Coordinates of C-alpha atoms in Angstrom, one line a residue:
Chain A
X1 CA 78.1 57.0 70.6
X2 CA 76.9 57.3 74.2
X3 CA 79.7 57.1 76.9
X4 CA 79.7 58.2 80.5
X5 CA 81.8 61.9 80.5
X6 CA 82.9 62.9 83.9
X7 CA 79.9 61.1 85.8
X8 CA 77.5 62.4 82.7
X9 CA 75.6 60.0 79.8
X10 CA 76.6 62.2 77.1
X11 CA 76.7 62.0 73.0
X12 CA 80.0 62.3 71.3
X13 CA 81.6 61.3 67.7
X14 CA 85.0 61.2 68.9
X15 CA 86.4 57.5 68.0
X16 CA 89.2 57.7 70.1
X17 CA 91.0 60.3 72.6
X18 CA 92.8 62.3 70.5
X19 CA 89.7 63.1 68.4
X20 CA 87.4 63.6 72.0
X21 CA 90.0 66.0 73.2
X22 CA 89.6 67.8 70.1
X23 CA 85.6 67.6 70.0
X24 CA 85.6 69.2 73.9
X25 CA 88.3 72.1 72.8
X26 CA 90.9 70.8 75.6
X27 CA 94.1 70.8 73.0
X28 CA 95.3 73.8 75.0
X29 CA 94.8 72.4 78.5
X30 CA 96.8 70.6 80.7
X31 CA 94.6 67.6 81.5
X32 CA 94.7 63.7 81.9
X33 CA 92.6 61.2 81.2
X34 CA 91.1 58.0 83.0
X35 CA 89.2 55.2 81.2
X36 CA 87.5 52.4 82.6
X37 CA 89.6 53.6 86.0
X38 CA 93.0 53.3 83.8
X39 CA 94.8 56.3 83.0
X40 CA 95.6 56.4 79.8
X41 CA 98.8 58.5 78.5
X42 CA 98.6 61.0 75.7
X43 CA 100.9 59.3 73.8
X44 CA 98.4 56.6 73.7
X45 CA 95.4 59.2 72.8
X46 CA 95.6 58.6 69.3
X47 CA 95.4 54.6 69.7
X48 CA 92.6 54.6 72.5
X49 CA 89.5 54.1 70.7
X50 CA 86.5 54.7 72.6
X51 CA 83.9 52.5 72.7
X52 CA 79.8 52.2 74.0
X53 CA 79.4 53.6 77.5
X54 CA 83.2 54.0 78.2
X55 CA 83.7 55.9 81.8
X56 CA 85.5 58.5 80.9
X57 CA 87.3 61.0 83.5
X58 CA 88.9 64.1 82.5
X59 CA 90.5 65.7 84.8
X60 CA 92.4 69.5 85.3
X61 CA 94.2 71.3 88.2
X62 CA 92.3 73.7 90.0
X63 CA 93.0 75.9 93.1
X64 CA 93.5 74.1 96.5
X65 CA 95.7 73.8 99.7
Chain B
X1 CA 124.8 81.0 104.6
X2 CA 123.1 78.4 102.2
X3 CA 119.9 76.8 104.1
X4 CA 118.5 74.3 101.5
X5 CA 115.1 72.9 101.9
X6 CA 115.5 69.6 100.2
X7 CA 112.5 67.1 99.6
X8 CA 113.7 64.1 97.7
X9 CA 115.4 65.0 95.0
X10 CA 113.9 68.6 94.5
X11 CA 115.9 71.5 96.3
X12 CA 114.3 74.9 97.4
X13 CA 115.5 77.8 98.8
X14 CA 111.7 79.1 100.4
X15 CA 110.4 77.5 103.2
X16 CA 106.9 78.7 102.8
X17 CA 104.6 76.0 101.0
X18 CA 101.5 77.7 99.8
X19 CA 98.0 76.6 98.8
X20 CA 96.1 77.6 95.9
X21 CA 92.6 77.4 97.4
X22 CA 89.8 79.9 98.3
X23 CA 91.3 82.8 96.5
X24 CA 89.0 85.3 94.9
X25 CA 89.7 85.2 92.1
X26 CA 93.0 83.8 89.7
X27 CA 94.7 87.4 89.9
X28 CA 94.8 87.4 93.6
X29 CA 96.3 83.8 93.6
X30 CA 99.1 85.1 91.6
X31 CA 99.8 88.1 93.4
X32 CA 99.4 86.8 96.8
X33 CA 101.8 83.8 95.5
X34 CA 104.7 85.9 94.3
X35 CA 104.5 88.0 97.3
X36 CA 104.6 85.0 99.4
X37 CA 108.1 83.9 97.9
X38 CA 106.9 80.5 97.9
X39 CA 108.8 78.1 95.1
X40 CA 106.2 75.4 95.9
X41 CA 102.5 75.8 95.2
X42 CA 99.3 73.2 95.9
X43 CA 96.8 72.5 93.5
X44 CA 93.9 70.4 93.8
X45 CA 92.8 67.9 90.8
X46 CA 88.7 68.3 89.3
X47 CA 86.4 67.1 86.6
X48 CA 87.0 69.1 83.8
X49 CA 83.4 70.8 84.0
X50 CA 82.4 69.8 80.2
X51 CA 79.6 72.4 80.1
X52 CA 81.0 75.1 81.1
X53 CA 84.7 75.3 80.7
X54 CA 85.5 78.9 81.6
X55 CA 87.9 80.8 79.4
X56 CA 91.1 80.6 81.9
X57 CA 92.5 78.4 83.8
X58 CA 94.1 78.3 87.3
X59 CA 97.8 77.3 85.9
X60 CA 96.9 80.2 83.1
X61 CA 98.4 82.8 86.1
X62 CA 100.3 79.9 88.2
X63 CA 103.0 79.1 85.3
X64 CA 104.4 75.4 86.1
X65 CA 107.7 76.4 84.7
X66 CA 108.3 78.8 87.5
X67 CA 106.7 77.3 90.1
X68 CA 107.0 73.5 91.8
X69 CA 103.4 72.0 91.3
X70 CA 102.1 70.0 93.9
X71 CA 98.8 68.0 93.2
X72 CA 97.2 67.1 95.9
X73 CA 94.2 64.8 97.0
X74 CA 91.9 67.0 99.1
X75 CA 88.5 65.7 99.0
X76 CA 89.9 61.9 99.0
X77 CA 88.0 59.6 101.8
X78 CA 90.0 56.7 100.5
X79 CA 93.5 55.7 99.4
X80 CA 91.9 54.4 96.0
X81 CA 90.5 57.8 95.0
X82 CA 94.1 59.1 96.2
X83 CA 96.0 56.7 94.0
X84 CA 93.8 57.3 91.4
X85 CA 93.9 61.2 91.5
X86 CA 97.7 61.3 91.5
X87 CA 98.0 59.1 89.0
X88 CA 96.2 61.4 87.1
X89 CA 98.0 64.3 88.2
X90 CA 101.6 63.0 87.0
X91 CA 99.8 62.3 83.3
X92 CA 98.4 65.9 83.3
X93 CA 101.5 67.6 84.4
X94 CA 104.5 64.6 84.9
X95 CA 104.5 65.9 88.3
X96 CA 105.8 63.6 90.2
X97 CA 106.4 65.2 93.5
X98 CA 102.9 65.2 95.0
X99 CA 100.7 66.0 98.8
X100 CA 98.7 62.6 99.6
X101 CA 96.1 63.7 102.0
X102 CA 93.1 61.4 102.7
X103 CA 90.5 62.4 104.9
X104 CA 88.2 61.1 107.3
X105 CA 85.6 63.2 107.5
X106 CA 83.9 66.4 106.5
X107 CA 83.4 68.0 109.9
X108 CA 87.2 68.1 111.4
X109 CA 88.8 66.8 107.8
X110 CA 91.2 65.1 110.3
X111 CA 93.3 62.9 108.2
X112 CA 92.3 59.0 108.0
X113 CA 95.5 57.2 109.0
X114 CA 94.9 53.5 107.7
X115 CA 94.3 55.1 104.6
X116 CA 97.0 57.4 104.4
X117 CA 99.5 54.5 105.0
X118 CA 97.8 52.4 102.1
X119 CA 97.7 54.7 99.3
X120 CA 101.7 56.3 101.1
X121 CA 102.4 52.3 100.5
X122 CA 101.1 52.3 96.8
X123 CA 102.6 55.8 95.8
X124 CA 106.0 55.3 96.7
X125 CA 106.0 51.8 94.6
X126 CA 104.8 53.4 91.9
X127 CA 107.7 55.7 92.3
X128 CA 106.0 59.1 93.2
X129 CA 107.4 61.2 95.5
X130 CA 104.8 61.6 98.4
X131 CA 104.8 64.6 100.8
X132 CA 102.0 63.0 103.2
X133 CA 99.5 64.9 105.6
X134 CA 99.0 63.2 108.6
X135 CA 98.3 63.6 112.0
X136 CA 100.8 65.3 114.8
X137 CA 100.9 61.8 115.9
X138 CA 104.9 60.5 116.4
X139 CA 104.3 56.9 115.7
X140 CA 102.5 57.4 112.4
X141 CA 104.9 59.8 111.6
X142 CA 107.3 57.4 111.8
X143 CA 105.4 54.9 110.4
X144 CA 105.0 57.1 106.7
X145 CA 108.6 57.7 107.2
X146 CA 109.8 53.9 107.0
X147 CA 107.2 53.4 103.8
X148 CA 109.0 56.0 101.7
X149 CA 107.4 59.0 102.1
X150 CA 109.9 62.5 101.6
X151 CA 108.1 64.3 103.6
X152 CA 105.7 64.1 106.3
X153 CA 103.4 66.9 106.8
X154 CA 101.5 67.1 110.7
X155 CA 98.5 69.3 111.3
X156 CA 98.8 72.0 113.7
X157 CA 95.0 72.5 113.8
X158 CA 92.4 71.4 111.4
X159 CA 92.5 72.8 107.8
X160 CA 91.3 75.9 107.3
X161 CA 90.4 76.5 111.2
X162 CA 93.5 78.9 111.5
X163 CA 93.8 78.0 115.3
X164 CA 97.6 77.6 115.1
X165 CA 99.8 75.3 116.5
X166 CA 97.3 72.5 119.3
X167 CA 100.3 70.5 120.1
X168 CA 103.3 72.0 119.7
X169 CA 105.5 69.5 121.9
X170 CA 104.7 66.8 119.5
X171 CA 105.4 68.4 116.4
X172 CA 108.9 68.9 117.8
X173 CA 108.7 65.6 118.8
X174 CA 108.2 64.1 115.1
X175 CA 111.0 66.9 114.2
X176 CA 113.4 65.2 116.6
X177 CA 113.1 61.5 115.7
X178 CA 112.5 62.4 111.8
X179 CA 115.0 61.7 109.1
X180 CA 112.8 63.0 106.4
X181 CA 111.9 67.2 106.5
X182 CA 108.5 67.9 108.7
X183 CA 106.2 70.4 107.4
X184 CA 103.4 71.7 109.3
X185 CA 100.2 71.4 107.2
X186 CA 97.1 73.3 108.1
X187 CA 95.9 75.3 111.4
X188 CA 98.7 77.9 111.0
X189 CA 96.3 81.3 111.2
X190 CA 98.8 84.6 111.2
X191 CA 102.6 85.0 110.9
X192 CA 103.5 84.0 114.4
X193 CA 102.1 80.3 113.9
X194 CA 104.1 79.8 110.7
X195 CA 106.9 81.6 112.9
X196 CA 106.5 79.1 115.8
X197 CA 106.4 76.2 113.5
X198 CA 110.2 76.9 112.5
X199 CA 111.1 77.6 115.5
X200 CA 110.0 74.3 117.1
X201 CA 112.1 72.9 114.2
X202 CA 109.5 72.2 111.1
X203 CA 111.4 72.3 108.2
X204 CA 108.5 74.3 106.0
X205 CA 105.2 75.5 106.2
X206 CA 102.2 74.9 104.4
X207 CA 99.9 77.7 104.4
X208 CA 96.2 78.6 102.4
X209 CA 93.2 79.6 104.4
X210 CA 95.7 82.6 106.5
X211 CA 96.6 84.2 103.3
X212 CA 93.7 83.1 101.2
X213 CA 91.0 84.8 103.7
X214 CA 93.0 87.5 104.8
X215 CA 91.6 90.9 104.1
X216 CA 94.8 92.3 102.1
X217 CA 96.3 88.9 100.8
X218 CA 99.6 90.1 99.7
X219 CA 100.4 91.8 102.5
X220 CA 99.6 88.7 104.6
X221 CA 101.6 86.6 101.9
X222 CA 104.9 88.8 102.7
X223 CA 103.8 88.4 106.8
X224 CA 103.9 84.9 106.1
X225 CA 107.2 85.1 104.3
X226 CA 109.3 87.0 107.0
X227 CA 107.5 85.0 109.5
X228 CA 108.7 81.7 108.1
X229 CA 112.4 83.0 107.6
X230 CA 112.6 84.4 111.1
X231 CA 111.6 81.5 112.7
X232 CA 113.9 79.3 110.5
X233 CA 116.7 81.7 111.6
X234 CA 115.7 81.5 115.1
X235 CA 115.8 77.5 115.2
X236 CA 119.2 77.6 113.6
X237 CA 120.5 80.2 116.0
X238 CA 119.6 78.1 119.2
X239 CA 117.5 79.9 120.9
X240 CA 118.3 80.6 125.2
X241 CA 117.6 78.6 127.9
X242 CA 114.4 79.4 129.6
X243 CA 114.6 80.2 133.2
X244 CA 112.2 80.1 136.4
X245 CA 114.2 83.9 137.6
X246 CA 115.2 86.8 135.9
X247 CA 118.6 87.1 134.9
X248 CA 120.1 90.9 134.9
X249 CA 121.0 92.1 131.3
X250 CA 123.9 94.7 133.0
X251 CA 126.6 94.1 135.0
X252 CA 125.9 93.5 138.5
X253 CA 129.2 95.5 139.5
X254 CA 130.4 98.7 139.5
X255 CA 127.7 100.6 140.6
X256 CA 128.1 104.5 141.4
X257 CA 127.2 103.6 145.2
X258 CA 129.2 100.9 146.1

């Protein structure tokens, strides 16, 4: 399925969040996710299917002041 | 003597705020940080960079349990990328302490006002706890203080310009009629800036580019550290009276030729 990751058309075969977390190797990172401009909290990863040309935002902290 | 530094419901014990930005590299960061004595450390929040991921991770060497996180919203031009991006930041990290900055443009990265008082109105109803950049500008101060904000956060000089303090009066200004802590935010360039900030009555500082770019960033980091402390112990010592003539330090009496 197509969806729009972080600005970018991309390919994935996650169905939901959990299983796109997994498919981008972020299990370890501290990050949070927006879709269709709502974020959506990890204990709803699981349950969040994804669907044709979802925007997707992921998100991590980086340095700044 | 206990001297808390307390921001809503969070306590500290530093009064040095420091940035995360234009390190090096992630080492430095943590060095410079711990030398800095800082409890309270800024981080910005980015696109995960899908292609390219990197093997570590800024919070890798920053660790959240030691360390007060404060997301911030650098790069925002409007309070609904500000909202958004601290939304996201308390889901990453339940941090719910955060530094709403919105900009208004790239030149001076002066903070836009209207904005900054629509997303400060949005935040605290969705119960964050906003520390707010803003300008060194009494009646806005005021203004973020009535919406909710626990702390408000005036520029001494634009970000990253290291220029020090423009307008000093005002920051003690926004200090005297404040009921929430001030922290000077950006423009403070060596120790006797952050110094003079406390001094004048800021509560804190918050400090990046000075340590970030100096040439031995720990060393600067500890500057900063003494220099925050000393002018905090200055402000609560009461410093003397100016005067237009000198004043003798010895005794005008006694002298061997009287």
């Amino acid at each position: 399925m197509q969806i729009q990751l972080n600005g970018e058309d991309t390919q994935v075969s996650a169905g939901n969040l959990t299983e796109l977390v997994v498919e981008l190797g972020l299990e370890q990172r501290m990050i949070a996710i927006e879709r269709n401009m709502e974020v959506v909290p990890k204990s709803e990863y699981a349950t969040t299917k994804l669907e044709e040309n979802d925007r997707i935002e992921l998100v991590h902290m980086i340095g700044g002041g | 003597m206990s001297d808390v530094f307390k921001v809503g419901t969070h306590e500290f014990t530093s009064r040095l705020i420091v940035g995360s930005g234009k390190y090096k590299d992630f080492e430095t960061t943590k060095l410079a940080t711990e030398a800095s004595e800082a409890e309270m450390i800024t981080v910005a929040v980015r696109r995960v960079n899908i292609t390219d991921m990197g093997k570590e991770n800024l919070l890798d060497y920053i660790d959240p349990k030691k360390y007060t996180i404060l997301p911030n919203t650098a790069g925002c031009f409007n309070a609904e990328d500000a909202v958004r991006t601290l939304r996201l930041a308390r889901e990453a990290g339940g941090w719910n302490l955060v530094k709403l900055e919105v900009l208004g443009d790239t030149e001076t990265l002066y903070p836009n006002v209207v904005e900054t008082i629509k997303a400060a109105e949005t935040l605290v109803a969705e119960d964050f706890e906003v520390m707010v950049y803003t300008n060194d500008d009494p009646i806005v101060a005021r203004r973020l203080e009535e919406i909710g904000c626990v702390a408000v956060m005036p520029l001494g000089n634009p970000i990253g310009s290291g220029r020090g303090l423009a307008n000093p009066f005002n920051i003690r200004v926004i200090k005297q009629r404040a009921n929430v802590p001030i922290v000077v935010d950006a423009g403070i360039g060596t120790a006797s800036d952050a110094a003079k900030a406390l001094e004048l009555g800021a509560d804190a500082a918050l400090i990046n580019t000075a340590i970030a770019e100096a040439k031995d960033e720990c060393m600067m980091a500890r500057a900063m550290c003494d220099a925050v402390r000393a002018g905090r112990g200055a402000f609560l010592a009461g410093r003397m009276p100016k005067r237009a003539f000198a004043s003798a330090s010895s005794p005008t009496e006694g002298y061997i030729w009287d």
